[in-house]
Amino acid sequence: MRLVTYLHHGMAGVGVLDLRSTRIRPLDTIDGRPIPDMLTVIREGLEAVTPSVMRPAIPQVEVDLLAPIPRPARNIFCVGKNYRRHAEEFARSGFDSPSTAAVPEHPVVFTKVPESVIGDRDTILYPESLSNALDYEAELAVVIGRPGRGIRREQAMSHVFGYTIVNDVTARDWQQRHGQWFLGKSFDTFCPMGPMLVTADELDPAALDVRCWVNDELRQQANTRDLIFDIPTLIATISAGITLQPGDIIATGTPEGVGAGFDPPRFLQRGNEVAIEIEGIGRLVNDVF
Ligand code: MG
């Protein structure tokens, strides 16, 4: 299923997008109550929801798609330097923290605040007077379904609810200056997400093409098979000491081709458009202003 969170005549809803008819079927609980939000769907499980019999399907053109999880319950987990060629370009760029290895031996994990999330077609706010090193990072994001602590690699995929796209927008100068990644990656609007959440039964995340364009110029092109630490390893690592909760999001890291990787760097400017496509999920587009 391709799940979406949408606004229709000012009312938020959760539904299933049918790509062929381009209509959205609103979701209800099995006993006919409307579903308030995506987190409820994830917590209750797909077996507890059903397309509404009372409400008609809505043409996609009539809705605004929000991020699938517009306000996560807590910070978004993110993984740094998880594609070898990106780790190398980042080490060369001079924006990395000197204390970390160029290509890490263990997953590098940081977080972004939930309030940084915006949806498809929303605007990334250029942080005027704060940064002139705004960068994009195309990433496959994993959404946790079943909670767990100490999840073993072999069991990890059974904890996944589905997948979406995240743009891990970053102020590189803040990332460099403050010796950690949280501040420069958590500014308002720095986490475009969506446009949909594809359920785990529909997608094998082990070999998906990831591409990113800035103003129609292809900047990033890779495949998730090149991840240094795969999804089971990431889930096992994060859940070792932290109980993962339904609705938790793990952005798995970005491939080579970020703005900081060019010499000279090619950072985002006002008026730019960033488009990210991940095979089997869709296309996330945001302008910068
Ligand atoms: Mg990233």
mmCIF file of C-alpha atoms and ligand atoms in Angstrom:
data_model
loop_
_atom_site.group_PDB
_atom_site.id
_atom_site.type_symbol
_atom_site.label_atom_id
_atom_site.label_comp_id
_atom_site.label_asym_id
_atom_site.label_seq_id
_atom_site.Cartn_x
_atom_site.Cartn_y
_atom_site.Cartn_z
ATOM 1 C CA MET A 1 0.000 0.000 0.000
ATOM 2 C CA ARG A 2 1.040 3.564 -0.686
ATOM 3 C CA LEU A 3 -0.162 5.498 2.333
ATOM 4 C CA VAL A 4 -0.540 9.267 2.340
ATOM 5 C CA THR A 5 -1.454 11.958 4.829
ATOM 6 C CA TYR A 6 -3.424 14.710 3.109
ATOM 7 C CA LEU A 7 -5.409 17.898 3.566
ATOM 8 C CA HIS A 8 -8.768 17.983 1.801
ATOM 9 C CA HIS A 9 -10.830 21.164 2.188
ATOM 10 C CA GLY A 10 -8.818 21.931 5.307
ATOM 11 C CA MET A 11 -9.402 18.524 6.900
ATOM 12 C CA ALA A 12 -6.463 16.201 7.520
ATOM 13 C CA GLY A 13 -6.867 12.545 6.619
ATOM 14 C CA VAL A 14 -4.954 9.336 6.016
ATOM 15 C CA GLY A 15 -5.588 7.215 2.963
ATOM 16 C CA VAL A 16 -4.323 4.784 0.377
ATOM 17 C CA LEU A 17 -3.177 6.264 -2.929
ATOM 18 C CA ASP A 18 -4.117 4.225 -5.975
ATOM 19 C CA LEU A 19 -1.568 5.132 -8.655
ATOM 20 C CA ARG A 20 -3.704 3.935 -11.550
ATOM 21 C CA SER A 21 -6.841 5.928 -10.719
ATOM 22 C CA THR A 22 -4.811 8.671 -8.919
ATOM 23 C CA ARG A 23 -7.453 8.614 -6.209
ATOM 24 C CA ILE A 24 -7.041 8.391 -2.467
ATOM 25 C CA ARG A 25 -9.221 6.039 -0.463
ATOM 26 C CA PRO A 26 -9.616 7.378 3.111
ATOM 27 C CA LEU A 27 -8.908 4.852 5.865
ATOM 28 C CA ASP A 28 -11.182 3.912 8.763
ATOM 29 C CA THR A 29 -10.719 1.497 11.614
ATOM 30 C CA ILE A 30 -12.291 -1.915 11.091
ATOM 31 C CA ASP A 31 -15.246 -0.831 13.232
ATOM 32 C CA GLY A 32 -15.829 2.275 11.124
ATOM 33 C CA ARG A 33 -14.142 5.075 13.073
ATOM 34 C CA PRO A 34 -12.106 7.575 11.041
ATOM 35 C CA ILE A 35 -8.320 7.297 11.471
ATOM 36 C CA PRO A 36 -6.946 10.549 12.905
ATOM 37 C CA ASP A 37 -3.352 10.257 11.688
ATOM 38 C CA MET A 38 -0.620 8.018 10.287
ATOM 39 C CA LEU A 39 0.877 7.281 13.712
ATOM 40 C CA THR A 40 -2.426 5.628 14.649
ATOM 41 C CA VAL A 41 -2.257 3.427 11.535
ATOM 42 C CA ILE A 42 1.307 2.408 12.411
ATOM 43 C CA ARG A 43 0.545 1.728 16.075
ATOM 44 C CA GLU A 44 -2.667 -0.211 15.374
ATOM 45 C CA GLY A 45 -1.223 -2.076 12.385
ATOM 46 C CA LEU A 46 -2.528 -2.520 8.852
ATOM 47 C CA GLU A 47 -4.838 -5.336 9.957
ATOM 48 C CA ALA A 48 -6.762 -2.813 12.090
ATOM 49 C CA VAL A 49 -7.564 -0.413 9.229
ATOM 50 C CA THR A 50 -9.674 -0.614 6.096
ATOM 51 C CA PRO A 51 -10.679 1.725 3.250
ATOM 52 C CA SER A 52 -13.739 3.696 4.313
ATOM 53 C CA VAL A 53 -17.111 2.475 3.056
ATOM 54 C CA MET A 54 -18.818 5.729 4.051
ATOM 55 C CA ARG A 55 -16.467 8.225 2.413
ATOM 56 C CA PRO A 56 -15.789 8.354 -1.335
ATOM 57 C CA ALA A 57 -12.321 8.171 -2.901
ATOM 58 C CA ILE A 58 -10.793 11.616 -3.420
ATOM 59 C CA PRO A 59 -9.011 12.624 -6.647
ATOM 60 C CA GLN A 60 -5.367 13.299 -5.775
ATOM 61 C CA VAL A 61 -5.553 16.697 -7.520
ATOM 62 C CA GLU A 62 -8.035 17.863 -4.861
ATOM 63 C CA VAL A 63 -5.697 17.335 -1.909
ATOM 64 C CA ASP A 64 -2.457 18.722 -0.543
ATOM 65 C CA LEU A 65 -0.165 15.889 0.437
ATOM 66 C CA LEU A 66 1.506 16.429 3.794
ATOM 67 C CA ALA A 67 4.550 14.524 4.997
ATOM 68 C CA PRO A 68 3.331 10.953 5.701
ATOM 69 C CA ILE A 69 4.177 11.555 9.377
ATOM 70 C CA PRO A 70 3.850 15.347 9.599
ATOM 71 C CA ARG A 71 4.975 15.531 13.223
ATOM 72 C CA PRO A 72 6.918 12.460 14.383
ATOM 73 C CA ALA A 73 6.524 11.607 18.067
ATOM 74 C CA ARG A 74 10.224 12.175 18.633
ATOM 75 C CA ASN A 75 13.444 13.041 16.829
ATOM 76 C CA ILE A 76 14.209 11.432 13.505
ATOM 77 C CA PHE A 77 17.201 9.083 13.714
ATOM 78 C CA CYS A 78 19.722 9.737 10.940
ATOM 79 C CA VAL A 79 22.850 7.948 9.814
ATOM 80 C CA GLY A 80 25.927 9.853 8.651
ATOM 81 C CA LYS A 81 28.530 8.709 6.147
ATOM 82 C CA ASN A 82 26.778 5.494 5.194
ATOM 83 C CA TYR A 83 27.833 5.357 1.534
ATOM 84 C CA ARG A 84 31.582 4.919 1.021
ATOM 85 C CA ARG A 85 31.984 7.419 -1.818
ATOM 86 C CA HIS A 86 29.989 10.035 0.094
ATOM 87 C CA ALA A 87 32.088 9.432 3.215
ATOM 88 C CA GLU A 88 35.187 10.027 1.105
ATOM 89 C CA GLU A 89 33.850 13.195 -0.572
ATOM 90 C CA PHE A 90 32.764 14.513 2.833
ATOM 91 C CA ALA A 91 36.196 13.877 4.356
ATOM 92 C CA ARG A 92 37.773 15.759 1.414
ATOM 93 C CA SER A 93 35.321 18.667 1.742
ATOM 94 C CA GLY A 94 36.707 19.914 5.052
ATOM 95 C CA PHE A 95 33.206 20.103 6.590
ATOM 96 C CA ASP A 96 33.545 16.860 8.578
ATOM 97 C CA SER A 97 34.389 16.800 12.294
ATOM 98 C CA PRO A 98 38.093 15.971 12.592
ATOM 99 C CA SER A 99 37.345 13.541 15.440
ATOM 100 C CA THR A 100 35.545 10.990 13.258
ATOM 101 C CA ALA A 101 37.016 8.455 10.835
ATOM 102 C CA ALA A 102 36.546 9.202 7.127
ATOM 103 C CA VAL A 103 34.808 5.871 6.552
ATOM 104 C CA PRO A 104 33.264 4.822 9.864
ATOM 105 C CA GLU A 105 33.755 1.446 11.514
ATOM 106 C CA HIS A 106 30.414 1.732 13.298
ATOM 107 C CA PRO A 107 27.234 3.582 12.285
ATOM 108 C CA VAL A 108 27.365 7.338 12.964
ATOM 109 C CA VAL A 109 23.929 8.269 14.348
ATOM 110 C CA PHE A 110 22.468 11.711 15.026
ATOM 111 C CA THR A 111 18.941 13.128 15.090
ATOM 112 C CA LYS A 112 16.789 15.919 13.675
ATOM 113 C CA VAL A 113 13.954 17.534 15.639
ATOM 114 C CA PRO A 114 10.383 16.516 14.665
ATOM 115 C CA GLU A 115 9.478 20.153 13.977
ATOM 116 C CA SER A 116 11.897 20.227 11.020
ATOM 117 C CA VAL A 117 9.571 18.001 8.950
ATOM 118 C CA ILE A 118 7.807 19.457 5.893
ATOM 119 C CA GLY A 119 5.941 17.764 3.056
ATOM 120 C CA ASP A 120 6.293 17.389 -0.693
ATOM 121 C CA ARG A 121 6.119 20.778 -2.495
ATOM 122 C CA ASP A 122 6.668 22.696 0.765
ATOM 123 C CA THR A 123 9.418 25.304 0.800
ATOM 124 C CA ILE A 124 12.833 24.836 2.405
ATOM 125 C CA LEU A 125 13.448 28.180 4.124
ATOM 126 C CA TYR A 126 16.847 29.621 3.231
ATOM 127 C CA PRO A 127 18.408 30.469 6.616
ATOM 128 C CA GLU A 128 19.225 34.075 5.749
ATOM 129 C CA SER A 129 21.942 35.611 7.952
ATOM 130 C CA LEU A 130 22.616 32.221 9.599
ATOM 131 C CA SER A 131 24.191 30.090 6.891
ATOM 132 C CA ASN A 132 25.512 30.321 3.363
ATOM 133 C CA ALA A 133 26.287 26.617 3.066
ATOM 134 C CA LEU A 134 22.870 25.015 2.626
ATOM 135 C CA ASP A 135 23.056 21.443 1.336
ATOM 136 C CA TYR A 136 20.768 18.596 0.216
ATOM 137 C CA GLU A 137 20.998 14.873 1.073
ATOM 138 C CA ALA A 138 18.739 12.316 -0.644
ATOM 139 C CA GLU A 139 17.963 9.403 1.676
ATOM 140 C CA LEU A 140 15.872 6.280 1.993
ATOM 141 C CA ALA A 141 14.010 6.436 5.314
ATOM 142 C CA VAL A 142 12.747 3.428 7.268
ATOM 143 C CA VAL A 143 9.600 3.694 9.404
ATOM 144 C CA ILE A 144 9.424 1.358 12.383
ATOM 145 C CA GLY A 145 6.199 -0.584 12.985
ATOM 146 C CA ARG A 146 6.773 -3.068 15.788
ATOM 147 C CA PRO A 147 8.536 -1.740 18.910
ATOM 148 C CA GLY A 148 11.620 -3.415 20.283
ATOM 149 C CA ARG A 149 14.844 -3.155 22.237
ATOM 150 C CA GLY A 150 17.877 -5.296 21.531
ATOM 151 C CA ILE A 151 16.482 -6.267 18.135
ATOM 152 C CA ARG A 152 18.722 -8.831 16.426
ATOM 153 C CA ARG A 153 19.778 -8.309 12.819
ATOM 154 C CA GLU A 154 17.919 -11.444 11.716
ATOM 155 C CA GLN A 155 14.663 -10.138 13.228
ATOM 156 C CA ALA A 156 15.098 -6.497 12.262
ATOM 157 C CA MET A 157 13.051 -6.420 9.060
ATOM 158 C CA SER A 158 9.967 -7.727 10.892
ATOM 159 C CA HIS A 159 9.999 -4.441 12.859
ATOM 160 C CA VAL A 160 9.747 -2.306 9.701
ATOM 161 C CA PHE A 161 6.387 -0.781 8.800
ATOM 162 C CA GLY A 162 7.465 0.868 5.566
ATOM 163 C CA TYR A 163 9.634 3.291 3.660
ATOM 164 C CA THR A 164 9.630 6.905 2.569
ATOM 165 C CA ILE A 165 12.046 9.555 1.251
ATOM 166 C CA VAL A 166 13.832 12.142 3.391
ATOM 167 C CA ASN A 167 15.926 15.106 2.316
ATOM 168 C CA ASP A 168 18.407 15.560 5.188
ATOM 169 C CA VAL A 169 18.892 19.297 4.569
ATOM 170 C CA THR A 170 22.024 20.596 6.286
ATOM 171 C CA ALA A 171 23.702 23.917 7.080
ATOM 172 C CA ARG A 172 27.293 22.688 6.528
ATOM 173 C CA ASP A 173 28.881 25.658 8.289
ATOM 174 C CA TRP A 174 26.872 24.886 11.437
ATOM 175 C CA GLN A 175 27.658 21.188 11.150
ATOM 176 C CA GLN A 176 31.355 22.022 11.004
ATOM 177 C CA ARG A 177 31.508 24.854 13.533
ATOM 178 C CA HIS A 178 29.578 23.210 16.370
ATOM 179 C CA GLY A 179 31.448 19.895 16.357
ATOM 180 C CA GLN A 180 28.248 17.862 16.060
ATOM 181 C CA TRP A 181 25.461 17.528 13.541
ATOM 182 C CA PHE A 182 22.256 18.176 15.444
ATOM 183 C CA LEU A 183 21.978 21.984 15.198
ATOM 184 C CA GLY A 184 22.864 22.371 11.530
ATOM 185 C CA LYS A 185 20.455 19.612 10.500
ATOM 186 C CA SER A 186 17.442 20.592 12.624
ATOM 187 C CA PHE A 187 16.580 24.101 11.406
ATOM 188 C CA ASP A 188 12.909 24.681 10.602
ATOM 189 C CA THR A 189 11.973 23.026 7.247
ATOM 190 C CA PHE A 190 15.215 20.980 7.119
ATOM 191 C CA CYS A 191 13.447 17.612 6.870
ATOM 192 C CA PRO A 192 11.340 17.322 3.705
ATOM 193 C CA MET A 193 9.633 13.910 3.801
ATOM 194 C CA GLY A 194 7.321 11.952 1.529
ATOM 195 C CA PRO A 195 5.326 12.133 -0.582
ATOM 196 C CA MET A 196 4.131 8.694 0.561
ATOM 197 C CA LEU A 197 4.840 5.848 2.908
ATOM 198 C CA VAL A 198 5.143 2.542 1.061
ATOM 199 C CA THR A 199 4.390 -0.447 3.265
ATOM 200 C CA ALA A 200 7.122 -3.013 3.801
ATOM 201 C CA ASP A 201 5.255 -5.803 1.977
ATOM 202 C CA GLU A 202 5.537 -3.822 -1.300
ATOM 203 C CA LEU A 203 9.227 -3.035 -1.350
ATOM 204 C CA ASP A 204 12.592 -4.746 -1.015
ATOM 205 C CA PRO A 205 14.844 -1.920 0.209
ATOM 206 C CA ALA A 206 18.102 -3.788 -0.428
ATOM 207 C CA ALA A 207 18.648 -2.546 -4.007
ATOM 208 C CA LEU A 208 16.780 0.677 -4.802
ATOM 209 C CA ASP A 209 18.030 3.444 -7.089
ATOM 210 C CA VAL A 210 18.347 6.799 -5.312
ATOM 211 C CA ARG A 211 18.642 9.978 -7.384
ATOM 212 C CA CYS A 212 18.636 13.682 -6.629
ATOM 213 C CA TRP A 213 18.431 16.680 -8.937
ATOM 214 C CA VAL A 214 18.977 20.378 -8.268
ATOM 215 C CA ASN A 215 17.167 22.422 -10.926
ATOM 216 C CA ASP A 216 16.981 19.349 -13.189
ATOM 217 C CA GLU A 217 20.749 18.720 -12.932
ATOM 218 C CA LEU A 218 21.423 15.203 -11.662
ATOM 219 C CA ARG A 219 23.657 15.496 -8.579
ATOM 220 C CA GLN A 220 23.275 12.174 -6.740
ATOM 221 C CA GLN A 221 22.825 8.730 -8.237
ATOM 222 C CA ALA A 222 23.413 5.537 -6.288
ATOM 223 C CA ASN A 223 21.762 2.360 -5.123
ATOM 224 C CA THR A 224 20.889 1.274 -1.601
ATOM 225 C CA ARG A 225 22.958 -1.884 -2.144
ATOM 226 C CA ASP A 226 25.961 0.424 -1.588
ATOM 227 C CA LEU A 227 24.986 1.225 2.014
ATOM 228 C CA ILE A 228 27.955 0.548 4.317
ATOM 229 C CA PHE A 229 25.610 -0.427 7.163
ATOM 230 C CA ASP A 230 22.409 -2.067 5.902
ATOM 231 C CA ILE A 231 18.964 -1.579 7.415
ATOM 232 C CA PRO A 232 19.117 -4.632 9.748
ATOM 233 C CA THR A 233 22.471 -3.404 11.101
ATOM 234 C CA LEU A 234 21.084 0.097 11.670
ATOM 235 C CA ILE A 235 18.016 -1.224 13.507
ATOM 236 C CA ALA A 236 20.144 -3.551 15.627
ATOM 237 C CA THR A 237 22.578 -0.751 16.472
ATOM 238 C CA ILE A 238 19.991 1.901 17.390
ATOM 239 C CA SER A 239 17.744 -0.506 19.300
ATOM 240 C CA ALA A 240 20.609 -2.005 21.301
ATOM 241 C CA GLY A 241 20.073 0.491 24.101
ATOM 242 C CA ILE A 242 17.073 2.545 22.944
ATOM 243 C CA THR A 243 13.633 0.960 22.617
ATOM 244 C CA LEU A 244 12.444 1.688 19.082
ATOM 245 C CA GLN A 245 8.818 2.796 18.952
ATOM 246 C CA PRO A 246 6.139 2.509 16.240
ATOM 247 C CA GLY A 247 6.479 5.553 13.993
ATOM 248 C CA ASP A 248 10.187 6.046 14.625
ATOM 249 C CA ILE A 249 12.001 7.089 11.457
ATOM 250 C CA ILE A 250 15.550 6.156 10.482
ATOM 251 C CA ALA A 251 17.084 8.092 7.565
ATOM 252 C CA THR A 252 19.717 5.726 6.224
ATOM 253 C CA GLY A 253 22.319 8.181 4.902
ATOM 254 C CA THR A 254 23.056 9.918 1.621
ATOM 255 C CA PRO A 255 25.171 8.932 -1.392
ATOM 256 C CA GLU A 256 27.940 10.862 -3.114
ATOM 257 C CA GLY A 257 27.110 14.136 -4.878
ATOM 258 C CA VAL A 258 26.115 16.570 -2.116
ATOM 259 C CA GLY A 259 26.929 20.244 -2.666
ATOM 260 C CA ALA A 260 29.829 20.158 -0.210
ATOM 261 C CA GLY A 261 31.453 17.395 -2.243
ATOM 262 C CA PHE A 262 32.130 19.672 -5.245
ATOM 263 C CA ASP A 263 35.245 21.826 -5.495
ATOM 264 C CA PRO A 264 34.267 24.600 -5.139
ATOM 265 C CA PRO A 265 31.126 23.582 -3.212
ATOM 266 C CA ARG A 266 27.767 23.946 -4.951
ATOM 267 C CA PHE A 267 25.390 24.828 -2.151
ATOM 268 C CA LEU A 268 21.666 25.483 -2.499
ATOM 269 C CA GLN A 269 20.528 29.004 -3.360
ATOM 270 C CA ARG A 270 17.204 30.770 -3.161
ATOM 271 C CA GLY A 271 15.065 29.768 -6.137
ATOM 272 C CA ASN A 272 16.564 26.276 -6.440
ATOM 273 C CA GLU A 273 14.377 23.195 -6.656
ATOM 274 C CA VAL A 274 15.515 19.880 -5.169
ATOM 275 C CA ALA A 275 13.918 16.665 -6.445
ATOM 276 C CA ILE A 276 14.642 13.234 -5.002
ATOM 277 C CA GLU A 277 13.476 9.970 -6.518
ATOM 278 C CA ILE A 278 13.730 6.551 -4.929
ATOM 279 C CA GLU A 279 12.713 3.563 -6.972
ATOM 280 C CA GLY A 280 9.400 2.108 -5.830
ATOM 281 C CA ILE A 281 8.584 5.037 -3.534
ATOM 282 C CA GLY A 282 8.180 8.181 -5.617
ATOM 283 C CA ARG A 283 9.478 11.694 -6.051
ATOM 284 C CA LEU A 284 9.908 14.355 -3.356
ATOM 285 C CA VAL A 285 10.174 17.926 -4.640
ATOM 286 C CA ASN A 286 10.886 21.067 -2.629
ATOM 287 C CA ASP A 287 11.888 24.579 -3.585
ATOM 288 C CA VAL A 288 14.289 26.728 -1.598
ATOM 289 C CA PHE A 289 13.287 30.264 -0.673
HETATM 290 MG MG MG B 1 22.178 12.620 5.998
#
